[in-house]
Coordinates of C-alpha atoms in Angstrom, one line a residue:
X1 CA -3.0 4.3 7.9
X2 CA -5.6 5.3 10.5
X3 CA -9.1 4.6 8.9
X4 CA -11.1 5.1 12.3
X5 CA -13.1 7.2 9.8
X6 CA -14.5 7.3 6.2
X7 CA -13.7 11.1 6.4
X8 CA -10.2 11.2 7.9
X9 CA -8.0 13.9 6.2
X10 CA -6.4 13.2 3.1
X11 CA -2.7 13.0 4.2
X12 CA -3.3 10.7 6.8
X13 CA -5.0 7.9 4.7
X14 CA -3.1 8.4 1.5
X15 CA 0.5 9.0 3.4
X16 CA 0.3 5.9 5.4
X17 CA -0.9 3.6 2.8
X18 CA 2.5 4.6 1.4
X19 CA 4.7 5.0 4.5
X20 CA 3.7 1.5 6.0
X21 CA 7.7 0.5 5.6
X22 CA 9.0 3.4 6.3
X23 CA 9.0 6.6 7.8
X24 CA 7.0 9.2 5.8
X25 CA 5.6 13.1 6.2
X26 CA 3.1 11.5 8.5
X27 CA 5.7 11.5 11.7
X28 CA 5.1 8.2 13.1
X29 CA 6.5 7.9 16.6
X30 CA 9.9 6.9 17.7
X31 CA 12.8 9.1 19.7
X32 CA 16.1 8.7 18.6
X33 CA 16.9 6.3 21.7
X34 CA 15.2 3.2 21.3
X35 CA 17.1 1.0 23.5
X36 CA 17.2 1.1 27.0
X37 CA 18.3 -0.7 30.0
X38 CA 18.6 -4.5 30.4
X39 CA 21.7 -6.0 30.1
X40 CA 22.4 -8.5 27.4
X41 CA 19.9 -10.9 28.9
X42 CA 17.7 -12.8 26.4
X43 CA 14.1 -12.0 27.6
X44 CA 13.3 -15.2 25.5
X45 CA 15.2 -17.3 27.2
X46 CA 13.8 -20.5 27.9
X47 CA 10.9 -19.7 25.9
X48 CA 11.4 -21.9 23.1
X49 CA 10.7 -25.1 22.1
X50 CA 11.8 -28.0 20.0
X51 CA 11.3 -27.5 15.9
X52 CA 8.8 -30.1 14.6
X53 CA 7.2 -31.1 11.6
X54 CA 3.9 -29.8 13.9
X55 CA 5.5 -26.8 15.3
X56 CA 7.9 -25.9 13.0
X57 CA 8.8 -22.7 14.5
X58 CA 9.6 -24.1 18.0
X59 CA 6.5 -22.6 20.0
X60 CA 7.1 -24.0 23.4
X61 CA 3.6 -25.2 25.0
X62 CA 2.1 -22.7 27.8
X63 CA 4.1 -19.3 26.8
X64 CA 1.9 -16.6 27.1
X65 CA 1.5 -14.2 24.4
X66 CA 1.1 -10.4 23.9
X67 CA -0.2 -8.9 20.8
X68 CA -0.7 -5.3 20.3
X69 CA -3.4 -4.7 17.2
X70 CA -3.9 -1.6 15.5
X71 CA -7.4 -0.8 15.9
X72 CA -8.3 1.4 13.1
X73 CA -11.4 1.2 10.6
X74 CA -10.7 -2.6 9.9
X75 CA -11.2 -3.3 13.6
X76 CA -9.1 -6.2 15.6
X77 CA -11.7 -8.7 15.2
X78 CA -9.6 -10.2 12.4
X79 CA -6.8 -10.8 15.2
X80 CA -8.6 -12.5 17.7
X81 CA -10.2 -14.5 15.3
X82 CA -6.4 -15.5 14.5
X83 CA -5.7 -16.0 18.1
X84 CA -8.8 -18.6 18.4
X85 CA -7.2 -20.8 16.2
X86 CA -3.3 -20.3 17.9
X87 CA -5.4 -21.4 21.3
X88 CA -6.7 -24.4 19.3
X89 CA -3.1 -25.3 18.3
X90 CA -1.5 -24.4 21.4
X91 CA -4.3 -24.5 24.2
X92 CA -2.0 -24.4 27.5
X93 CA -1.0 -20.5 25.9
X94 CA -2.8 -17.7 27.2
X95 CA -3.0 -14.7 25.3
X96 CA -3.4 -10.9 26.0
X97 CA -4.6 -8.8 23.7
X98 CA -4.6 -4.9 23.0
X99 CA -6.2 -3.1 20.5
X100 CA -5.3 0.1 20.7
X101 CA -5.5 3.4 18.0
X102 CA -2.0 5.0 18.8
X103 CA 0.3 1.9 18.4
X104 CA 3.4 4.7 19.0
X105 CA 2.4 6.6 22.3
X106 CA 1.3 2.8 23.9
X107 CA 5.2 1.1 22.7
X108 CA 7.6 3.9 22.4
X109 CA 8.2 3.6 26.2
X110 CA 8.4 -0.1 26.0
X111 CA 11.2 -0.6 22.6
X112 CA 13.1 1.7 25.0
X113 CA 12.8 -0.6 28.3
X114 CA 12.9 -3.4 25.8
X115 CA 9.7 -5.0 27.1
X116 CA 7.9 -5.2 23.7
X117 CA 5.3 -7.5 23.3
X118 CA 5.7 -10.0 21.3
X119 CA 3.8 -9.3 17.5
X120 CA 3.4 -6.0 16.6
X121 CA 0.2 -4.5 13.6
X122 CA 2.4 -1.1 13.6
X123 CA 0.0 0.8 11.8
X124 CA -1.7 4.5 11.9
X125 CA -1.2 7.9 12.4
X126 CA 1.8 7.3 15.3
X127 CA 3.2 4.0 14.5
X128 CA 6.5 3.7 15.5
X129 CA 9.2 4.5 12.8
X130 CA 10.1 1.0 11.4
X131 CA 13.7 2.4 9.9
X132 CA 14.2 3.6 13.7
X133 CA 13.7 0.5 15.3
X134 CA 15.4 -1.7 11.9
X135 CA 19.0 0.1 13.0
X136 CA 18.6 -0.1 16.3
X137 CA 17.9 -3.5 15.7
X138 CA 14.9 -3.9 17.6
X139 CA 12.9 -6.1 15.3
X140 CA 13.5 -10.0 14.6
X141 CA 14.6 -11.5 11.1
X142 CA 11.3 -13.3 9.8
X143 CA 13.4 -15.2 7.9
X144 CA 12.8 -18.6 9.3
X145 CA 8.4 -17.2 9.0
X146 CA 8.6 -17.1 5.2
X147 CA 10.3 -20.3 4.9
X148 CA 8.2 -22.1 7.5
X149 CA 5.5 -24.6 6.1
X150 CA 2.4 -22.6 5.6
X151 CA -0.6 -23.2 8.6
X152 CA -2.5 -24.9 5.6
X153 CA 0.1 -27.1 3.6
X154 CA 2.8 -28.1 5.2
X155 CA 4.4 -28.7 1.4
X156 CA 4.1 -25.0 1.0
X157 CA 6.3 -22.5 2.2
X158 CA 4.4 -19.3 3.7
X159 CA 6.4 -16.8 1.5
X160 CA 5.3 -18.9 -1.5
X161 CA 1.3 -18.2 -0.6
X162 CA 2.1 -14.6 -0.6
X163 CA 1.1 -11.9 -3.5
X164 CA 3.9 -10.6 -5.7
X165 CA 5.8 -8.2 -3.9
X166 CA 5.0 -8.6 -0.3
X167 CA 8.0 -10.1 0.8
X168 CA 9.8 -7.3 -0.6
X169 CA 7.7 -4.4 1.0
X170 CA 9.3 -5.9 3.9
X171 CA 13.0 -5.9 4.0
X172 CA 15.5 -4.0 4.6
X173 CA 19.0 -4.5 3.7
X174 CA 18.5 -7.8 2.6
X175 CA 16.6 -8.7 5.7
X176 CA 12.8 -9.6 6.0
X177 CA 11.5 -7.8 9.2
X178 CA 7.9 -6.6 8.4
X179 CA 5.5 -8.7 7.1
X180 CA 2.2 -6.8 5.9
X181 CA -1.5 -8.3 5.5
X182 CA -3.6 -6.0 3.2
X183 CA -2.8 -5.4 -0.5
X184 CA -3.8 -2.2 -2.0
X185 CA -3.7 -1.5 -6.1
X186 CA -3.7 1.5 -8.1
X187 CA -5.4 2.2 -10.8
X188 CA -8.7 4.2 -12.8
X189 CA -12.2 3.9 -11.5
X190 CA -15.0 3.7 -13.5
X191 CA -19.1 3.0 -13.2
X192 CA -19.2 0.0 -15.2
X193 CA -23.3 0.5 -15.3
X194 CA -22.9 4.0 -16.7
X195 CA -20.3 2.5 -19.5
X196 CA -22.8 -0.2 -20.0
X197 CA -25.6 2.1 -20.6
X198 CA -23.6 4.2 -23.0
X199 CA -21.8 1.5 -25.2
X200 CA -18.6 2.3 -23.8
X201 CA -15.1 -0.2 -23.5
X202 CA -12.4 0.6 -21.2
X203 CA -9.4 1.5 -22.7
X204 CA -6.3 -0.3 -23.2
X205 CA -4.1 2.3 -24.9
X206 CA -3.9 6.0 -24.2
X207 CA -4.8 7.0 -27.8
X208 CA -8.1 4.8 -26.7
X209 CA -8.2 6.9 -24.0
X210 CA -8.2 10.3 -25.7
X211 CA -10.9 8.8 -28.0
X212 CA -13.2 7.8 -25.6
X213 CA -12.4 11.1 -23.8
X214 CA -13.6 12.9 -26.4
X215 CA -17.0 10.6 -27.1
X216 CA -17.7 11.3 -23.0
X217 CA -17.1 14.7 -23.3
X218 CA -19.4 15.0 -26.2
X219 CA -22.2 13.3 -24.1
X220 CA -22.0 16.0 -21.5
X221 CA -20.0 14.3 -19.0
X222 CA -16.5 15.3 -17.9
X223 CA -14.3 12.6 -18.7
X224 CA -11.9 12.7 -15.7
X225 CA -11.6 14.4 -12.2
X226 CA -8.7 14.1 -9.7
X227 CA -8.5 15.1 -6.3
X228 CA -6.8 18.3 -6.9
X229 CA -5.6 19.3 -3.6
X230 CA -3.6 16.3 -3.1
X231 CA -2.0 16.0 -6.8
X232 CA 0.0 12.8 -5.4
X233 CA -3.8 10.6 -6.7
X234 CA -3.1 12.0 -10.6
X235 CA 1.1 11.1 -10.1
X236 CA -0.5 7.3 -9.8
X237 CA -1.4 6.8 -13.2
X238 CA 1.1 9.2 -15.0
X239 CA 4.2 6.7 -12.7
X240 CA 2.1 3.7 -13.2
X241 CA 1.7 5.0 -17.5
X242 CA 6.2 5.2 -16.9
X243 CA 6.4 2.3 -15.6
X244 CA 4.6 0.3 -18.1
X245 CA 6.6 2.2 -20.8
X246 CA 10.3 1.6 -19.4
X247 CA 10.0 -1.5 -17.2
X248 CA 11.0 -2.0 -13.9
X249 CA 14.7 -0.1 -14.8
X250 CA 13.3 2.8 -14.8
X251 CA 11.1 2.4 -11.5
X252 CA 14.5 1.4 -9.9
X253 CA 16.4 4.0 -11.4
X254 CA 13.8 7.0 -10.0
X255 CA 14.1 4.9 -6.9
X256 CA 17.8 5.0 -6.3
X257 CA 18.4 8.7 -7.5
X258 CA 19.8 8.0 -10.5
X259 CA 21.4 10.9 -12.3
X260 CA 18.4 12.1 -14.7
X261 CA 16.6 9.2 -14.0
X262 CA 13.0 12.0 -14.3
X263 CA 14.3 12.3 -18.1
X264 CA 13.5 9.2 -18.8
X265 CA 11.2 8.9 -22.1
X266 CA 9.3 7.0 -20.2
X267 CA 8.1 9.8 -17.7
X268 CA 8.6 12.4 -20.6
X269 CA 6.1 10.2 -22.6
X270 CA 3.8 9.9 -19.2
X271 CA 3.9 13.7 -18.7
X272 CA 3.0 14.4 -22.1
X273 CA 0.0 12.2 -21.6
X274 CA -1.2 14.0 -19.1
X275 CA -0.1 17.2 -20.5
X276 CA -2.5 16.7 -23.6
X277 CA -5.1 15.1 -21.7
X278 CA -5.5 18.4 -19.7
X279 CA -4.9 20.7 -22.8
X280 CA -7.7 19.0 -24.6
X281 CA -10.2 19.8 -21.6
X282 CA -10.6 16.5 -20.4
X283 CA -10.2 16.9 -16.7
X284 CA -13.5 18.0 -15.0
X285 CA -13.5 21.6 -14.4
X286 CA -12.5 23.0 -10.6
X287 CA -10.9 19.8 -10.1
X288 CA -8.0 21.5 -9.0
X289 CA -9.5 22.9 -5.8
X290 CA -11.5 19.9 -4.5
X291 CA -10.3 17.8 -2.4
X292 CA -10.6 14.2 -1.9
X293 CA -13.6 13.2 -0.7
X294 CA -15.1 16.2 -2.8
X295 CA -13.6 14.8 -6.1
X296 CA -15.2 11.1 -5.9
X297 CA -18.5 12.9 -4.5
X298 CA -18.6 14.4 -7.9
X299 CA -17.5 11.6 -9.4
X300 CA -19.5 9.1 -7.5
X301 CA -22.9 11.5 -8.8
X302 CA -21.9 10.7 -12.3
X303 CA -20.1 14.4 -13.1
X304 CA -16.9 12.8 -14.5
X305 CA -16.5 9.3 -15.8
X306 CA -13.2 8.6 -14.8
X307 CA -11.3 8.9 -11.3
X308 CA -7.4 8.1 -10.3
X309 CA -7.5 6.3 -6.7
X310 CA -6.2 3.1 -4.3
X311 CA -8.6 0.4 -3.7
X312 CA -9.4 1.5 -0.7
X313 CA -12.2 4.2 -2.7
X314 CA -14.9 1.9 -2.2
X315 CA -15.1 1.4 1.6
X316 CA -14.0 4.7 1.4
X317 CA -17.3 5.5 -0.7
X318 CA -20.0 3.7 0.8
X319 CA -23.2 5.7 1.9
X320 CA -22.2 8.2 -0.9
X321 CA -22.2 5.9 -3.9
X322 CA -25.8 5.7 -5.4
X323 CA -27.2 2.4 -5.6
X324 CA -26.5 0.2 -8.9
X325 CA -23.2 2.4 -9.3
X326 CA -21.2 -1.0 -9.8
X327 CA -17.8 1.1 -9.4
X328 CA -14.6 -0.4 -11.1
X329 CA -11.1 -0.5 -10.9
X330 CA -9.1 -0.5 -14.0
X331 CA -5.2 -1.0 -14.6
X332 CA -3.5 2.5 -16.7
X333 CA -3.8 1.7 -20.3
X334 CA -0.4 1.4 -21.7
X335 CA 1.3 4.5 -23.3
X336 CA 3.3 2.8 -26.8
X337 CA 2.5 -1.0 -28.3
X338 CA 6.2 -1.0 -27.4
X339 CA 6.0 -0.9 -23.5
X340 CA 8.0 -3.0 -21.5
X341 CA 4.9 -4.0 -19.1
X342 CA 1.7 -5.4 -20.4
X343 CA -0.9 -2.9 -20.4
X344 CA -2.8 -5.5 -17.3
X345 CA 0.9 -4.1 -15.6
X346 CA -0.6 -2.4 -11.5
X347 CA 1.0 -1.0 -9.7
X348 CA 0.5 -2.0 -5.9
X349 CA 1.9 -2.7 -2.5
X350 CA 1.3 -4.0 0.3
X351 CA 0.4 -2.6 4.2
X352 CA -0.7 -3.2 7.4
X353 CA 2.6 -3.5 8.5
X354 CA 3.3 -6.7 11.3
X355 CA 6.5 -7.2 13.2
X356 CA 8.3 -9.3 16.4
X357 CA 10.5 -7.3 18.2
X358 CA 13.8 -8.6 18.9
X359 CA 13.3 -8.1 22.1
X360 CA 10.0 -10.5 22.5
X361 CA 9.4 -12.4 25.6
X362 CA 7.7 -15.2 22.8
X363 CA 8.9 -14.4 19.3
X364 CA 8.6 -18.3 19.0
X365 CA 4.9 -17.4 19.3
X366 CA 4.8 -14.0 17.6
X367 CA 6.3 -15.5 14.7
X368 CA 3.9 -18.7 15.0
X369 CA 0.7 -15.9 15.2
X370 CA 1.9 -14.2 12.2
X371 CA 1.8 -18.1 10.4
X372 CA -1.5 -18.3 11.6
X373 CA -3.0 -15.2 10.7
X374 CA -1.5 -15.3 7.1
X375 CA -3.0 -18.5 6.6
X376 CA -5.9 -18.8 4.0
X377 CA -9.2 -19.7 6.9
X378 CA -7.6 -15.9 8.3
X379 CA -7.2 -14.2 5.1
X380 CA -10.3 -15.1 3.5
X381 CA -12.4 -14.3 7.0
X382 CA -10.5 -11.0 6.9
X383 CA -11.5 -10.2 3.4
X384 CA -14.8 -10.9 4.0
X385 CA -14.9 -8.4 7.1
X386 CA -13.2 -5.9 6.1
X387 CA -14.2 -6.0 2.3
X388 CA -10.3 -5.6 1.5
X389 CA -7.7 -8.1 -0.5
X390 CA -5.6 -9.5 1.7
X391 CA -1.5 -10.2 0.6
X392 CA -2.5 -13.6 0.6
X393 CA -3.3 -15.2 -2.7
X394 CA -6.2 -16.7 -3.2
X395 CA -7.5 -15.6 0.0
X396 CA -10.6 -14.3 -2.0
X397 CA -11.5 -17.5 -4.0
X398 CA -15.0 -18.5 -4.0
X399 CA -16.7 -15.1 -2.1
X400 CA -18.6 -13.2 -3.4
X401 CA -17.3 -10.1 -4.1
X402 CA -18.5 -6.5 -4.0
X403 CA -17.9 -5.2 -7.5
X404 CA -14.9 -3.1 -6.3
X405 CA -13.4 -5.6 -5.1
X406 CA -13.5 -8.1 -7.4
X407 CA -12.6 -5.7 -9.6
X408 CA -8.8 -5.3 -7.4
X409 CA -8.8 -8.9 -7.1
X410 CA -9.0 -9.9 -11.1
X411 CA -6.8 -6.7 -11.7
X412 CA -4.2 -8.8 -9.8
X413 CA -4.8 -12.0 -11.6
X414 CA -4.3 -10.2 -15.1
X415 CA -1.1 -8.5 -13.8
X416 CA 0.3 -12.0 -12.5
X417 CA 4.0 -11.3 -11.6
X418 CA 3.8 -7.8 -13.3
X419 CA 2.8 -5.7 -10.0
X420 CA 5.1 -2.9 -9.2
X421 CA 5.7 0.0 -6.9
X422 CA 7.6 3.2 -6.2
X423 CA 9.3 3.3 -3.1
X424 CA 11.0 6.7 -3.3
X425 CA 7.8 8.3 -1.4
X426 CA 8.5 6.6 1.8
X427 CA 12.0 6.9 1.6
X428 CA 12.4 10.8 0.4
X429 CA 9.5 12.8 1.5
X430 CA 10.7 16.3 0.2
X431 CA 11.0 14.4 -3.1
X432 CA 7.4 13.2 -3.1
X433 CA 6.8 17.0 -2.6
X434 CA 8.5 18.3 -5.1
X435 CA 6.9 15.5 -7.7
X436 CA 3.2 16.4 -5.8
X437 CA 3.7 20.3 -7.1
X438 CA 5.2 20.2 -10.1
X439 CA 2.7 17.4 -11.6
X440 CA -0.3 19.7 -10.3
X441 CA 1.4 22.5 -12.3
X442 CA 1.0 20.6 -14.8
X443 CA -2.1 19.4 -15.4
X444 CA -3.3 22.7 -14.4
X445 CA -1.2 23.7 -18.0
X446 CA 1.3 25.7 -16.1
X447 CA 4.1 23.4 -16.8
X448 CA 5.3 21.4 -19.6
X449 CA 6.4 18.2 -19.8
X450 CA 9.7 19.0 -20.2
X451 CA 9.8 21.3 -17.4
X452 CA 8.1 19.0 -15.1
X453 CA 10.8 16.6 -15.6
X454 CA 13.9 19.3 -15.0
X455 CA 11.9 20.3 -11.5
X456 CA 11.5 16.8 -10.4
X457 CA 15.0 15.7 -11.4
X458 CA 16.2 18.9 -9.4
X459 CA 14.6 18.2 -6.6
X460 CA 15.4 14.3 -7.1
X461 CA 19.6 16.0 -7.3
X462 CA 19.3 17.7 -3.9
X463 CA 18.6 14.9 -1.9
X464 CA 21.2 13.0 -3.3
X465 CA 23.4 15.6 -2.8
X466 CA 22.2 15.8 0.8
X467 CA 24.5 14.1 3.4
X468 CA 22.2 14.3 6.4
X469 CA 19.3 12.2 4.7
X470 CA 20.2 8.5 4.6
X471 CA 19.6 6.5 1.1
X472 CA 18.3 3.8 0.3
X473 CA 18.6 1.6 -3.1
X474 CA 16.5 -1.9 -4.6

């Protein structure tokens, strides 16, 4: 995601927080050719070391090492504060480091000389296509990473200091070959002064939602808004409302193009939700023509109680937020007492998307970076920086946290092994289209339920049917 900027366009921040695996509507960078000239000469050769208990990943002493940030709204002083402590582990190592904006335009030219550097943050608006360069086999198995001793137990594998889910984001057939440092969660957003004030609780179940719906609207206060030019912020809650209804068979099933996997009674029940929460003039009015940073303005100035977004909204909100706001995440109250998912179920992924190319001068030491910067003195540094969870657990423990924040953070806790996501928006664009209009249709009340789900599930039909695009399944 490129976040040079609070008020970058919508696609760009939402798309990428999505398409950090994969490639997505965003066109990251990458030509069909991505290897080159070279011979079948191991640029690594003789650049590894023995495996210790101390360097378990073989680092041999005095290899340089290249790493390539992307230097978007988080910055790159999160890396070099990583590299610090690499020098301190390995001080005969010198290391260059970029921070550059267009990760795709600076290392196209260089996956197809295979000269990469050796670690890789491939993030923003033209990063390279990671499903490019995973055929073409230009990035390394991180395998042997995950199941080194973490930089701060050594009884502790990293993989096993990571948040539910990350590991996964990551692979491809099988094969762990990204490894990604922020964690972002989904969920509704609410002032939790402005509840206080009013005597209001949170809901846990829709039914409590409709409820309290109708008690805000009766104070004079919309009780929702959405970003309605970008419908794919209201699809979060009504997938997340699914999910929780029929488990994680019915996330895989949408996933891997099941025949009328969008009939689901889960999704039914979700649209129907959404359908009555519309029909009973709950949604702000005009929503449907604002557009993001519109949307949470209004909601931000106390016009709508309740807003669907990623936890990136408040970095994304500051200097618009009023003072004593105390904005808070909350998970999608659960749809039946009989859901599959406790109603604490989020859904949420993981991005900022690191890699060593295969063809690394030092993936000893790319890998050996990565173990550094996912370590918990990094993490927690990061978190405090940036004002963003990291994918490392417990990275946040003992900060004090903006309310936001903590908010994401205990979200998490509550869920526990119950996180989830959707991956058929990275891998099926013209899918995640199809699902972005219909659902605006309708909660605009131009579409039923039922007829939402018969246009997704056609659209959901046609690129199965379709040869040309490759598939994917979980």
């Amino acid at each position: 995601m490129n976040r040079s900027t609070l008020a970058e366009p919508y696609p760009t921040r939402r798309t990428l927080l999505r398409t950090a695996l994969t490639a997505g509507v965003a066109a990251p960078l990458l030509a069909g050719c991505v290897t080159g000239g070279g011979g079948d000469a191991d640029p690594a050769a003789g650049n590894t070391g023995a495996r210790t208990a101390d360097n378990p990943l073989g680092v041999k002493a005095e290899t340089p090492l290249e790493v390539v940030i992307f230097k978007g709204g988080y910055g790159d002083e999160y890396a070099k504060n990583a590299e610090t402590l690499y020098t301190r582990k390995h001080p005969g190592a010198k290391i260059d480091h970029q921070g550059v904006q267009k990760i795709g335009e600076a290392l196209q030219p260089r996956f197809v000389a295979n000269t990469p550097p050796d670690v890789v943050d491939n993030t923003g608006a033209s990063r390279l296509d990671i499903a490019t360069l995973v055929a073409a086999r230009q990035v390394a198995d991180l395998g042997a990473l995950l199941d080194a001793p973490s930089f701060d137990d050594p009884a502790v594998k990293l993989r096993d200091t990571l948040l539910s889910g990350v590991v996964d984001d990551g692979t491809f057939a099988g094969v762990p070959q990204t490894l990604n440092f922020t964690y972002t969660v989904w969920g509704l957003w609410y002032s939790r002064s402005l509840f206080a004030a009013k005597g209001w609780s949170y809901p846990k179940t829709w039914d409590d939602m409709l409820a309290l719906c109708a008690t805000i609207k009766a104070a004079g206060i919309a009780p929702w808004t959405y970003q309605g030019k970008y419908p794919e912020y209201i699809n979060d809650p009504l997938l997340s409302m699914a999910a929780k209804t029929g488990g994680l068979t019915l996330v895989k099933a949408v996933d891997n193009l099941e025949p009328h996997a969008w009939k689901a009674p889960g999704l039914i029940a979700a649209a129907e939700a959404f359908a009555e929460l519309a029909g009973k003039g709950y949604l702000m009015a005009g929503s449907e023509a604002l557009s993001h940073t519109e949307a949470q303005a209004a909601w931000s100035k106390g016009k709508a109680a309740f807003i669907p977004c990623g936890s990136w909204l408040e970095s994304e909100q500051k200097g618009v937020t009023p003072p004593a706001f105390d904005m808070v995440m909350g998970p999608v109250p659960a749809r039946t007492a009989g859901d599959q998912l406790k109603p604490t179920a989020v859904q949420a992924a993981s991005s900022e998307s690191f890699l060593v190319p295969a063809k690394a001068k030092n993936p000893a030491g790319g890998m050996e970076y990565l173990r550094i910067l996912f370590s918990q003195q990094s993490a927690k540094a990061f978190a405090q920086s940036a004002g963003t969870l990291p994918a490392v657990a417990g990275a946040t423990d003992g900060l004090t946290l903006s309310s936001g924040l903590g908010s994401v953070r205990d979200a998490v806790a509550a869920a526990g092994p119950e996180t989830f996501t959707y991956r058929f928006r990275t891998w099926y664009a013209p899918l995640a289209k199809a699902l972005d209009d219909a659902t605006g249709e309708l909660v605009n009340k131009r579409l039923t339920a039922a007829g939402w789900a018969q246009r997704v599930q056609k659209a959901a039909d046609a690129v199965a049917r379709d040869s040309t695009v490759q598939k994917y399944t979980r």
